[in-house]
Tab-separated table of C-alpha atoms in Angstrom:
chain	number	residue	atom	x	y	z
M	1	UNK	CA	-41.159	-47.853	-24.142
M	2	UNK	CA	-44.064	-47.020	-21.945
M	3	UNK	CA	-44.879	-44.708	-18.767
M	4	UNK	CA	-45.507	-46.197	-15.616
M	5	UNK	CA	-44.147	-47.814	-12.792
M	6	UNK	CA	-45.241	-51.783	-13.580
M	7	UNK	CA	-42.448	-53.801	-15.209
M	8	UNK	CA	-43.643	-55.870	-18.293
M	9	UNK	CA	-42.261	-58.539	-20.341
M	10	UNK	CA	-40.501	-57.417	-23.304
M	11	UNK	CA	-42.679	-56.994	-26.486
M	12	UNK	CA	-41.043	-59.185	-29.386
M	13	UNK	CA	-40.029	-56.426	-31.246
M	14	UNK	CA	-37.609	-55.549	-28.775
M	15	UNK	CA	-35.452	-58.758	-29.455
M	16	UNK	CA	-34.934	-57.514	-32.928
M	17	UNK	CA	-32.048	-55.720	-33.941
M	18	UNK	CA	-32.100	-51.755	-34.019
M	19	UNK	CA	-31.926	-51.571	-37.639
M	20	UNK	CA	-35.027	-54.365	-38.351
M	21	UNK	CA	-37.551	-52.913	-35.813
M	22	UNK	CA	-39.245	-50.549	-38.320
M	23	UNK	CA	-40.062	-53.757	-40.247
M	24	UNK	CA	-43.235	-55.090	-38.159
M	25	UNK	CA	-44.651	-51.242	-38.278
M	26	UNK	CA	-44.156	-51.009	-42.454
M	27	UNK	CA	-45.723	-54.261	-42.961
M	28	UNK	CA	-48.535	-53.364	-40.697
M	29	UNK	CA	-49.072	-50.075	-42.654
M	30	UNK	CA	-48.583	-51.501	-45.991
M	31	UNK	CA	-51.545	-54.393	-45.264
M	32	UNK	CA	-53.788	-51.300	-43.771
M	33	UNK	CA	-53.104	-49.076	-46.731
M	34	UNK	CA	-54.084	-51.759	-49.761
M	35	UNK	CA	-57.772	-51.584	-49.003
M	36	UNK	CA	-57.743	-47.779	-49.136
M	37	UNK	CA	-55.722	-47.866	-52.187
M	38	UNK	CA	-58.123	-50.270	-53.971
M	39	UNK	CA	-61.277	-48.665	-52.636
M	40	UNK	CA	-59.864	-45.290	-53.989
M	41	UNK	CA	-60.171	-46.395	-57.601
M	42	UNK	CA	-64.467	-46.606	-57.503
M	43	UNK	CA	-64.636	-42.969	-55.562
M	44	UNK	CA	-66.436	-41.843	-58.357
M	45	UNK	CA	-69.329	-44.120	-57.260
M	46	UNK	CA	-69.975	-42.704	-54.119
M	47	UNK	CA	-72.098	-39.448	-53.003
M	48	UNK	CA	-69.357	-37.116	-53.134
M	49	UNK	CA	-66.656	-35.651	-55.260
M	50	UNK	CA	-63.693	-37.830	-56.382
M	51	UNK	CA	-61.627	-35.231	-54.520
M	52	UNK	CA	-63.926	-35.044	-51.617
M	53	UNK	CA	-63.801	-38.933	-51.333
M	54	UNK	CA	-59.867	-39.304	-51.859
M	55	UNK	CA	-59.577	-36.521	-49.263
M	56	UNK	CA	-61.668	-38.295	-46.603
M	57	UNK	CA	-59.932	-41.479	-47.126
M	58	UNK	CA	-56.707	-40.144	-47.224
M	59	UNK	CA	-57.183	-38.403	-43.898
M	60	UNK	CA	-58.707	-41.670	-42.758
M	61	UNK	CA	-55.606	-43.452	-43.837
M	62	UNK	CA	-53.031	-40.805	-42.273
M	63	UNK	CA	-54.831	-41.273	-38.764
M	64	UNK	CA	-54.696	-45.063	-39.110
M	65	UNK	CA	-51.009	-44.797	-40.015
M	66	UNK	CA	-50.209	-42.382	-37.187
M	67	UNK	CA	-51.908	-45.262	-34.948
M	68	UNK	CA	-49.843	-48.075	-36.337
M	69	UNK	CA	-46.596	-45.764	-35.986
M	70	UNK	CA	-46.772	-44.682	-32.232
M	71	UNK	CA	-48.582	-48.023	-31.300
M	72	UNK	CA	-45.284	-49.425	-29.448
M	73	UNK	CA	-44.950	-46.212	-27.627
M	74	UNK	CA	-48.581	-45.374	-26.662
M	75	UNK	CA	-50.269	-48.586	-27.088
M	76	UNK	CA	-53.661	-47.774	-24.987
M	77	UNK	CA	-53.962	-43.885	-26.896
M	78	UNK	CA	-53.405	-45.490	-30.226
M	79	UNK	CA	-55.762	-48.268	-29.542
M	80	UNK	CA	-58.698	-45.696	-28.743
M	81	UNK	CA	-57.429	-43.453	-31.544
M	82	UNK	CA	-57.864	-46.580	-33.976
M	83	UNK	CA	-61.421	-47.209	-32.402
M	84	UNK	CA	-62.981	-43.661	-32.844
M	85	UNK	CA	-61.319	-43.836	-36.574
M	86	UNK	CA	-63.267	-47.048	-37.104
M	87	UNK	CA	-66.465	-45.225	-35.660
M	88	UNK	CA	-65.731	-42.446	-38.040
M	89	UNK	CA	-65.138	-44.958	-41.059
M	90	UNK	CA	-68.231	-46.674	-40.569
M	91	UNK	CA	-70.316	-43.622	-40.277
M	92	UNK	CA	-68.760	-42.023	-43.412
M	93	UNK	CA	-69.538	-45.151	-44.969
M	94	UNK	CA	-72.646	-45.147	-44.028
M	95	UNK	CA	-73.187	-41.466	-45.923
M	96	UNK	CA	-71.806	-42.627	-48.990
M	97	UNK	CA	-68.640	-40.219	-48.575
M	98	UNK	CA	-65.859	-42.960	-48.695
M	99	UNK	CA	-66.093	-46.621	-49.970
M	100	UNK	CA	-65.553	-50.062	-47.696
M	101	UNK	CA	-62.001	-49.805	-48.173
M	102	UNK	CA	-61.098	-47.392	-45.384
M	103	UNK	CA	-63.698	-49.490	-42.970
M	104	UNK	CA	-61.883	-52.607	-43.692
M	105	UNK	CA	-58.447	-50.549	-43.038
M	106	UNK	CA	-59.456	-49.599	-39.929
M	107	UNK	CA	-61.128	-52.805	-38.616
M	108	UNK	CA	-57.423	-54.281	-39.209
M	109	UNK	CA	-55.869	-51.065	-37.763
M	110	UNK	CA	-58.061	-52.012	-34.202
M	111	UNK	CA	-57.249	-55.438	-34.344
M	112	UNK	CA	-53.445	-54.757	-34.488
M	113	UNK	CA	-53.353	-51.855	-31.889
M	114	UNK	CA	-55.409	-54.384	-29.880
M	115	UNK	CA	-53.075	-56.919	-30.429
M	116	UNK	CA	-50.528	-54.563	-29.165
M	117	UNK	CA	-52.180	-53.552	-26.114
M	118	UNK	CA	-52.616	-57.284	-25.120
M	119	UNK	CA	-49.099	-58.027	-26.098
M	120	UNK	CA	-47.357	-55.200	-24.147
M	121	UNK	CA	-49.859	-54.394	-21.092
M	122	UNK	CA	-51.560	-57.863	-20.327
M	123	UNK	CA	-55.318	-58.671	-19.683
M	124	UNK	CA	-56.938	-56.154	-18.390
M	125	UNK	CA	-56.221	-53.197	-20.733
M	126	UNK	CA	-57.061	-55.094	-23.741
M	127	UNK	CA	-60.091	-56.378	-22.187
M	128	UNK	CA	-61.195	-52.987	-21.449
M	129	UNK	CA	-60.329	-51.508	-24.477
M	130	UNK	CA	-61.438	-54.694	-26.807
M	131	UNK	CA	-65.184	-53.865	-24.814
M	132	UNK	CA	-64.983	-50.492	-25.501
M	133	UNK	CA	-64.301	-50.994	-29.144
M	134	UNK	CA	-66.962	-53.805	-29.379
M	135	UNK	CA	-69.578	-51.305	-27.711
M	136	UNK	CA	-68.388	-48.310	-29.831
M	137	UNK	CA	-68.119	-49.415	-33.393
M	138	UNK	CA	-70.848	-51.876	-32.922
M	139	UNK	CA	-73.383	-49.266	-31.842
M	140	UNK	CA	-72.273	-47.554	-34.954
M	141	UNK	CA	-72.846	-50.294	-37.235
M	142	UNK	CA	-76.396	-51.017	-35.926
M	143	UNK	CA	-77.418	-47.588	-35.954
M	144	UNK	CA	-75.822	-46.081	-39.014
M	145	UNK	CA	-74.805	-49.430	-41.027
M	146	UNK	CA	-72.960	-48.684	-44.157
M	147	UNK	CA	-74.743	-49.603	-47.662
M	148	UNK	CA	-74.850	-53.269	-48.553
M	149	UNK	CA	-73.800	-54.289	-44.910
M	150	UNK	CA	-75.631	-56.433	-42.708
M	151	UNK	CA	-75.708	-54.944	-39.074
M	152	UNK	CA	-75.980	-58.525	-36.865
M	153	UNK	CA	-73.317	-60.378	-39.078
M	154	UNK	CA	-71.161	-57.416	-39.413
M	155	UNK	CA	-71.399	-57.345	-35.259
M	156	UNK	CA	-70.767	-61.005	-34.879
M	157	UNK	CA	-67.513	-60.596	-37.288
M	158	UNK	CA	-66.531	-57.935	-35.453
M	159	UNK	CA	-66.527	-59.446	-32.013
M	160	UNK	CA	-64.999	-62.349	-33.608
M	161	UNK	CA	-61.848	-60.359	-35.291
M	162	UNK	CA	-61.234	-57.872	-32.284
M	163	UNK	CA	-61.688	-60.870	-29.216
M	164	UNK	CA	-59.276	-62.710	-31.484
M	165	UNK	CA	-56.798	-60.101	-32.029
M	166	UNK	CA	-56.843	-59.222	-28.162
M	167	UNK	CA	-56.931	-62.726	-26.790
M	168	UNK	CA	-53.714	-63.059	-29.297
M	169	UNK	CA	-52.032	-59.938	-27.540
M	170	UNK	CA	-52.743	-62.022	-24.258
M	171	UNK	CA	-51.337	-64.955	-24.967
M	172	UNK	CA	-47.877	-63.574	-26.427
M	173	UNK	CA	-48.018	-61.652	-22.893
M	174	UNK	CA	-48.655	-64.618	-20.979
M	175	UNK	CA	-46.004	-66.431	-22.538
M	176	UNK	CA	-43.122	-63.997	-22.333
M	177	UNK	CA	-44.300	-63.610	-18.687
M	178	UNK	CA	-43.733	-67.131	-17.943
M	179	UNK	CA	-40.569	-67.437	-19.758
M	180	UNK	CA	-39.270	-64.126	-17.782
M	181	UNK	CA	-40.548	-66.033	-14.550
M	182	UNK	CA	-38.571	-69.213	-15.422
M	183	UNK	CA	-35.963	-66.785	-16.420
M	184	UNK	CA	-35.699	-65.184	-12.509
M	185	UNK	CA	-36.357	-68.321	-10.715
M	186	UNK	CA	-33.135	-69.683	-12.390
M	187	UNK	CA	-31.126	-66.590	-11.598
M	188	UNK	CA	-32.238	-66.167	-8.084
M	189	UNK	CA	-31.787	-70.109	-7.679
M	190	UNK	CA	-28.299	-69.408	-9.360
M	191	UNK	CA	-27.649	-66.421	-6.757
M	192	UNK	CA	-28.840	-68.253	-3.805
M	193	UNK	CA	-26.639	-71.236	-4.651
M	194	UNK	CA	-23.497	-68.704	-4.807
M	195	UNK	CA	-24.412	-67.073	-1.586
M	196	UNK	CA	-25.390	-70.430	0.165
M	197	UNK	CA	-21.743	-71.864	-1.149
M	198	UNK	CA	-19.967	-68.281	0.030
M	199	UNK	CA	-22.114	-68.949	3.525
M	200	UNK	CA	-20.514	-72.882	3.784
M	201	UNK	CA	-17.373	-71.413	3.207
M	202	UNK	CA	-17.076	-68.666	5.768
M	203	UNK	CA	-18.229	-71.376	8.219
M	204	UNK	CA	-15.518	-73.673	7.130
M	205	UNK	CA	-13.195	-70.767	7.909
M	206	UNK	CA	-14.602	-70.300	11.383
M	207	UNK	CA	-15.006	-74.181	12.076
M	208	UNK	CA	-11.155	-74.265	11.221
M	209	UNK	CA	-10.049	-71.384	13.090
M	210	UNK	CA	-11.775	-72.663	16.065
M	211	UNK	CA	-10.161	-75.796	15.723
M	212	UNK	CA	-6.940	-74.520	15.273
M	213	UNK	CA	-7.448	-72.331	18.381
M	214	UNK	CA	-8.524	-75.286	20.338
M	215	UNK	CA	-5.740	-77.534	19.437
M	216	UNK	CA	-3.116	-74.590	19.608
M	217	UNK	CA	-3.950	-72.631	22.629
M	218	UNK	CA	-3.321	-75.492	25.444
M	219	UNK	CA	-0.250	-76.585	23.521
M	220	UNK	CA	1.145	-72.729	23.106
M	221	UNK	CA	0.336	-72.156	27.047
M	222	UNK	CA	2.302	-75.117	28.008
M	223	UNK	CA	5.392	-74.075	25.876
M	224	UNK	CA	5.192	-70.510	27.412
M	225	UNK	CA	4.535	-71.611	31.028
M	226	UNK	CA	7.525	-74.650	31.048
M	227	UNK	CA	9.738	-72.390	29.012
M	228	UNK	CA	9.631	-69.442	31.732
M	229	UNK	CA	9.897	-72.305	34.172
M	230	UNK	CA	12.781	-73.984	32.628
M	231	UNK	CA	14.721	-70.525	32.178
M	232	UNK	CA	13.814	-69.943	36.365
M	233	UNK	CA	15.203	-73.642	36.851
M	234	UNK	CA	18.116	-73.913	34.602
M	235	UNK	CA	21.169	-73.069	37.094
M	236	UNK	CA	19.671	-74.384	40.141
M	237	UNK	CA	17.392	-76.879	39.197
M	238	UNK	CA	18.551	-78.430	36.210
M	239	UNK	CA	16.556	-82.041	36.622
M	240	UNK	CA	13.338	-79.440	36.896
M	241	UNK	CA	14.242	-77.305	33.704
M	242	UNK	CA	15.104	-80.817	31.932
M	243	UNK	CA	11.747	-81.724	32.500
M	244	UNK	CA	10.338	-78.725	31.656
M	245	UNK	CA	12.043	-78.497	28.514
M	246	UNK	CA	11.022	-82.089	27.538
M	247	UNK	CA	7.220	-81.078	27.820
M	248	UNK	CA	8.132	-78.045	25.834
M	249	UNK	CA	9.704	-80.540	23.070
M	250	UNK	CA	6.446	-82.502	23.156
M	251	UNK	CA	3.890	-79.824	23.182
M	252	UNK	CA	6.023	-78.033	19.934
M	253	UNK	CA	6.012	-81.452	18.179
M	254	UNK	CA	2.162	-81.574	18.890
M	255	UNK	CA	1.371	-78.351	17.675
M	256	UNK	CA	3.779	-78.870	14.450
M	257	UNK	CA	1.853	-82.052	14.031
M	258	UNK	CA	-1.925	-80.493	14.018
M	259	UNK	CA	-0.453	-77.682	11.683
M	260	UNK	CA	0.870	-80.023	9.143
M	261	UNK	CA	-2.632	-82.163	9.440
M	262	UNK	CA	-4.515	-78.798	8.635
M	263	UNK	CA	-2.137	-77.831	5.694
M	264	UNK	CA	-2.690	-80.751	4.485
M	265	UNK	CA	-6.613	-80.613	4.244
M	266	UNK	CA	-6.221	-76.884	3.334
M	267	UNK	CA	-4.158	-77.997	0.233
M	268	UNK	CA	-6.034	-81.452	-0.346
M	269	UNK	CA	-9.643	-78.859	-0.712
M	270	UNK	CA	-7.694	-76.759	-3.099
M	271	UNK	CA	-6.187	-79.880	-4.976
M	272	UNK	CA	-9.521	-81.612	-5.101
M	273	UNK	CA	-8.218	-84.490	-3.691
M	274	UNK	CA	-9.802	-86.206	-0.485
M	275	UNK	CA	-7.993	-86.920	2.501
M	276	UNK	CA	-8.300	-89.366	5.419
M	277	UNK	CA	-8.361	-87.666	8.661
M	278	UNK	CA	-7.870	-89.256	12.141
M	279	UNK	CA	-11.359	-88.752	13.804
M	280	UNK	CA	-12.037	-85.885	16.187
M	281	UNK	CA	-11.827	-86.897	19.802
M	282	UNK	CA	-14.912	-86.633	22.088
M	283	UNK	CA	-15.609	-87.366	25.623
M	284	UNK	CA	-14.188	-91.222	25.290
M	285	UNK	CA	-11.163	-89.153	25.210
M	286	UNK	CA	-11.382	-87.576	28.392
M	287	UNK	CA	-8.956	-89.803	29.982
M	288	UNK	CA	-6.022	-88.746	27.768
M	289	UNK	CA	-7.302	-85.318	27.747
M	290	UNK	CA	-6.719	-85.068	31.508
M	291	UNK	CA	-3.280	-86.893	31.114
M	292	UNK	CA	-2.111	-84.416	28.417
M	293	UNK	CA	-2.910	-81.535	31.146
M	294	UNK	CA	-1.146	-83.560	34.149
M	295	UNK	CA	2.130	-83.967	32.052
M	296	UNK	CA	1.720	-79.936	31.448
M	297	UNK	CA	1.893	-79.696	35.416
M	298	UNK	CA	-1.906	-78.949	35.709
M	299	UNK	CA	-3.360	-81.399	38.828
M	300	UNK	CA	-7.225	-82.210	38.030
M	301	UNK	CA	-9.615	-84.124	39.790
M	302	UNK	CA	-12.609	-85.411	38.052
M	303	UNK	CA	-16.018	-85.949	39.386
M	304	UNK	CA	-19.283	-87.481	37.352
M	305	UNK	CA	-22.468	-87.242	38.537
M	306	UNK	CA	-25.329	-89.143	37.314
M	307	UNK	CA	-25.466	-92.062	35.064
M	308	UNK	CA	-22.920	-91.546	31.947
M	309	UNK	CA	-24.110	-92.460	28.315
M	310	UNK	CA	-23.198	-91.762	25.122
M	311	UNK	CA	-23.915	-88.689	23.042
M	312	UNK	CA	-24.597	-88.139	19.386
M	313	UNK	CA	-21.447	-87.179	17.639
M	314	UNK	CA	-21.829	-83.491	17.097
M	315	UNK	CA	-22.101	-83.043	21.332
M	316	UNK	CA	-19.285	-85.527	21.564
M	317	UNK	CA	-17.029	-82.998	19.868
M	318	UNK	CA	-18.272	-80.042	21.258
M	319	UNK	CA	-18.211	-81.605	24.792
M	320	UNK	CA	-14.328	-82.296	24.292
M	321	UNK	CA	-13.383	-79.020	22.792
M	322	UNK	CA	-15.416	-77.090	25.373
M	323	UNK	CA	-13.909	-79.214	28.048
M	324	UNK	CA	-10.164	-78.798	26.581
M	325	UNK	CA	-10.860	-75.041	26.369
M	326	UNK	CA	-12.187	-74.994	30.252
M	327	UNK	CA	-8.728	-76.733	31.164
M	328	UNK	CA	-6.552	-74.316	29.144
M	329	UNK	CA	-7.745	-71.338	30.921
M	330	UNK	CA	-7.248	-73.499	34.183
M	331	UNK	CA	-3.735	-73.772	33.071
M	332	UNK	CA	-2.895	-70.512	31.893
M	333	UNK	CA	-4.638	-68.583	34.758
M	334	UNK	CA	-4.976	-70.765	37.626
M	335	UNK	CA	-3.560	-70.218	40.846
M	336	UNK	CA	-2.166	-73.203	42.382
M	337	UNK	CA	-1.563	-75.846	39.694
M	338	UNK	CA	-5.107	-77.451	39.941
M	339	UNK	CA	-8.450	-77.607	38.875
M	340	UNK	CA	-11.737	-79.497	39.349
M	341	UNK	CA	-13.805	-81.188	36.553
M	342	UNK	CA	-17.162	-82.254	36.934
M	343	UNK	CA	-19.808	-84.121	34.750
M	344	UNK	CA	-23.247	-83.590	35.325
M	345	UNK	CA	-25.531	-86.052	33.361
M	346	UNK	CA	-29.100	-84.814	34.024
M	347	UNK	CA	-32.675	-86.078	32.593
M	348	UNK	CA	-32.209	-83.512	29.538
M	349	UNK	CA	-28.876	-82.205	29.246
M	350	UNK	CA	-24.968	-82.393	30.105
M	351	UNK	CA	-23.286	-79.822	32.432
M	352	UNK	CA	-19.466	-79.348	32.278
M	353	UNK	CA	-17.879	-77.415	35.078
M	354	UNK	CA	-14.158	-76.524	35.399
M	355	UNK	CA	-13.348	-74.832	38.539
M	356	UNK	CA	-10.109	-73.501	39.367
M	357	UNK	CA	-7.949	-70.771	41.856
M	358	UNK	CA	-7.165	-67.530	39.756
M	359	UNK	CA	-3.824	-65.951	40.838
M	360	UNK	CA	-4.320	-63.199	43.109
M	361	UNK	CA	-4.517	-59.824	41.106
M	362	UNK	CA	-6.796	-57.169	40.333
M	363	UNK	CA	-7.422	-57.758	36.368
M	364	UNK	CA	-8.210	-61.895	36.913
M	365	UNK	CA	-11.689	-61.327	35.645
M	366	UNK	CA	-10.350	-59.174	32.439
M	367	UNK	CA	-7.631	-61.705	31.874
M	368	UNK	CA	-9.486	-64.689	31.985
M	369	UNK	CA	-12.509	-63.341	29.864
M	370	UNK	CA	-10.144	-61.987	27.457
M	371	UNK	CA	-9.434	-63.508	24.200
M	372	UNK	CA	-11.089	-65.820	21.278
M	373	UNK	CA	-11.385	-68.943	23.471
M	374	UNK	CA	-14.566	-68.171	25.137
M	375	UNK	CA	-15.985	-66.598	21.918
M	376	UNK	CA	-15.604	-70.208	20.159
M	377	UNK	CA	-16.572	-71.739	23.313
M	378	UNK	CA	-19.889	-69.802	23.145
M	379	UNK	CA	-20.135	-70.457	19.401
M	380	UNK	CA	-19.681	-74.226	19.839
M	381	UNK	CA	-22.099	-74.790	22.670
M	382	UNK	CA	-24.877	-72.447	20.781
M	383	UNK	CA	-24.406	-74.501	17.852
M	384	UNK	CA	-25.808	-77.629	19.572
M	385	UNK	CA	-28.520	-75.046	21.585
M	386	UNK	CA	-26.121	-74.932	24.802
M	387	UNK	CA	-24.559	-72.176	26.618
M	388	UNK	CA	-21.810	-70.930	28.354
M	389	UNK	CA	-21.534	-69.131	31.616
M	390	UNK	CA	-18.586	-67.699	33.559
M	391	UNK	CA	-18.595	-66.774	37.456
M	392	UNK	CA	-16.314	-65.668	40.123
M	393	UNK	CA	-16.132	-66.236	43.687
M	394	UNK	CA	-16.293	-66.449	46.444
M	395	UNK	CA	-12.793	-65.382	46.653
M	396	UNK	CA	-10.313	-66.721	44.086
M	397	UNK	CA	-12.382	-69.155	42.246
M	398	UNK	CA	-13.400	-69.213	38.714
M	399	UNK	CA	-16.142	-71.126	37.420
M	400	UNK	CA	-16.122	-72.179	33.759
M	401	UNK	CA	-19.982	-74.000	33.047
M	402	UNK	CA	-21.119	-74.972	29.830
M	403	UNK	CA	-24.623	-76.821	29.504
M	404	UNK	CA	-25.309	-79.004	26.475
M	405	UNK	CA	-28.967	-79.865	25.967
M	406	UNK	CA	-29.665	-83.648	25.060
M	407	UNK	CA	-31.164	-84.773	21.530
M	408	UNK	CA	-33.646	-87.340	20.937
M	409	UNK	CA	-30.771	-89.257	18.909
M	410	UNK	CA	-28.940	-89.776	22.204
M	411	UNK	CA	-28.867	-93.179	23.108
M	412	UNK	CA	-30.002	-92.846	26.666
M	413	UNK	CA	-28.757	-93.654	29.994
M	414	UNK	CA	-26.352	-97.017	29.999
M	415	UNK	CA	-27.272	-100.075	32.073
């Protein structure tokens, strides 16, 4: 609609159907041409001949009509042309070469084109052109006034009409800009809401994957180890094989129960129904966690340094999950079936250390630090501002150290 890189609010004509967009311009042309037609009837009373007066009036009318037709595509240029035509009409009227009709028509055209500039391009272009028009036409009115005109009164009327037209166009521009900004904010809010929903879905999927790994990794490792132990002891040590198979059966039952609970949660989310889940375990279930690993064949020694106190629910869950992962790694990759768990309650953080002896092989570091388990531990620890560090040595010793900083909502040391 216009050249330039700035995006302006769409004028009201653009909201009309294509077949009706000619109506505003046609109405403007009719309004402008009426004074010219009426004034042509008194052409014989002017200084020039009737033919000259009619020809001059026709030229002015053609210029004004062209400005009105092209005002949508070239708003500034057509406004400047209308101002120039108004100056020429005032000058020709002062010489009695045309009547007052073309002067009125040119003034109306200036108002219409200035309204278009303000409506399409805003305050500054409209202000510049309106000021220029007032100065140019006012100078001609004062220096070469038309017959029977009052210079000062005409100038005041000109300022009022031009100012009214320009301010009306600017008001329409500002109104459309306001509506457009509200619409844009609503659109962005909708996009933000959709992106936020997608982000939450991704976080929920990641949380489900972490929980699934935390719950199943230990049990699958137990099943794998005791299935191998049972197959080796089946002929020579049937009692040991029976105990291993019992452990495998219990671990498999636990896994099936956890998978069933997870599927129940997912199905209830899809159907829109709520499901009451068992509370997620924290450090208060540490004894139960150690008993489970002990039944699976891992001998665990526990130490506590400092005064224990209750953590907030999020840090409590994170502490339990990372400790579960550390013991799972010790069970899977340990060399002698033992592990040392140490909880260090400091003044501003909780340290969780799991130490175990690794199997005597060259790729122990690659085996222990591969997989998604440690990635999930780092993500869980970082979610509460904590960190994970793993180290080897001296000798075939692996250390799994997680630091969880305290929060102001923690209850503090217990008395």
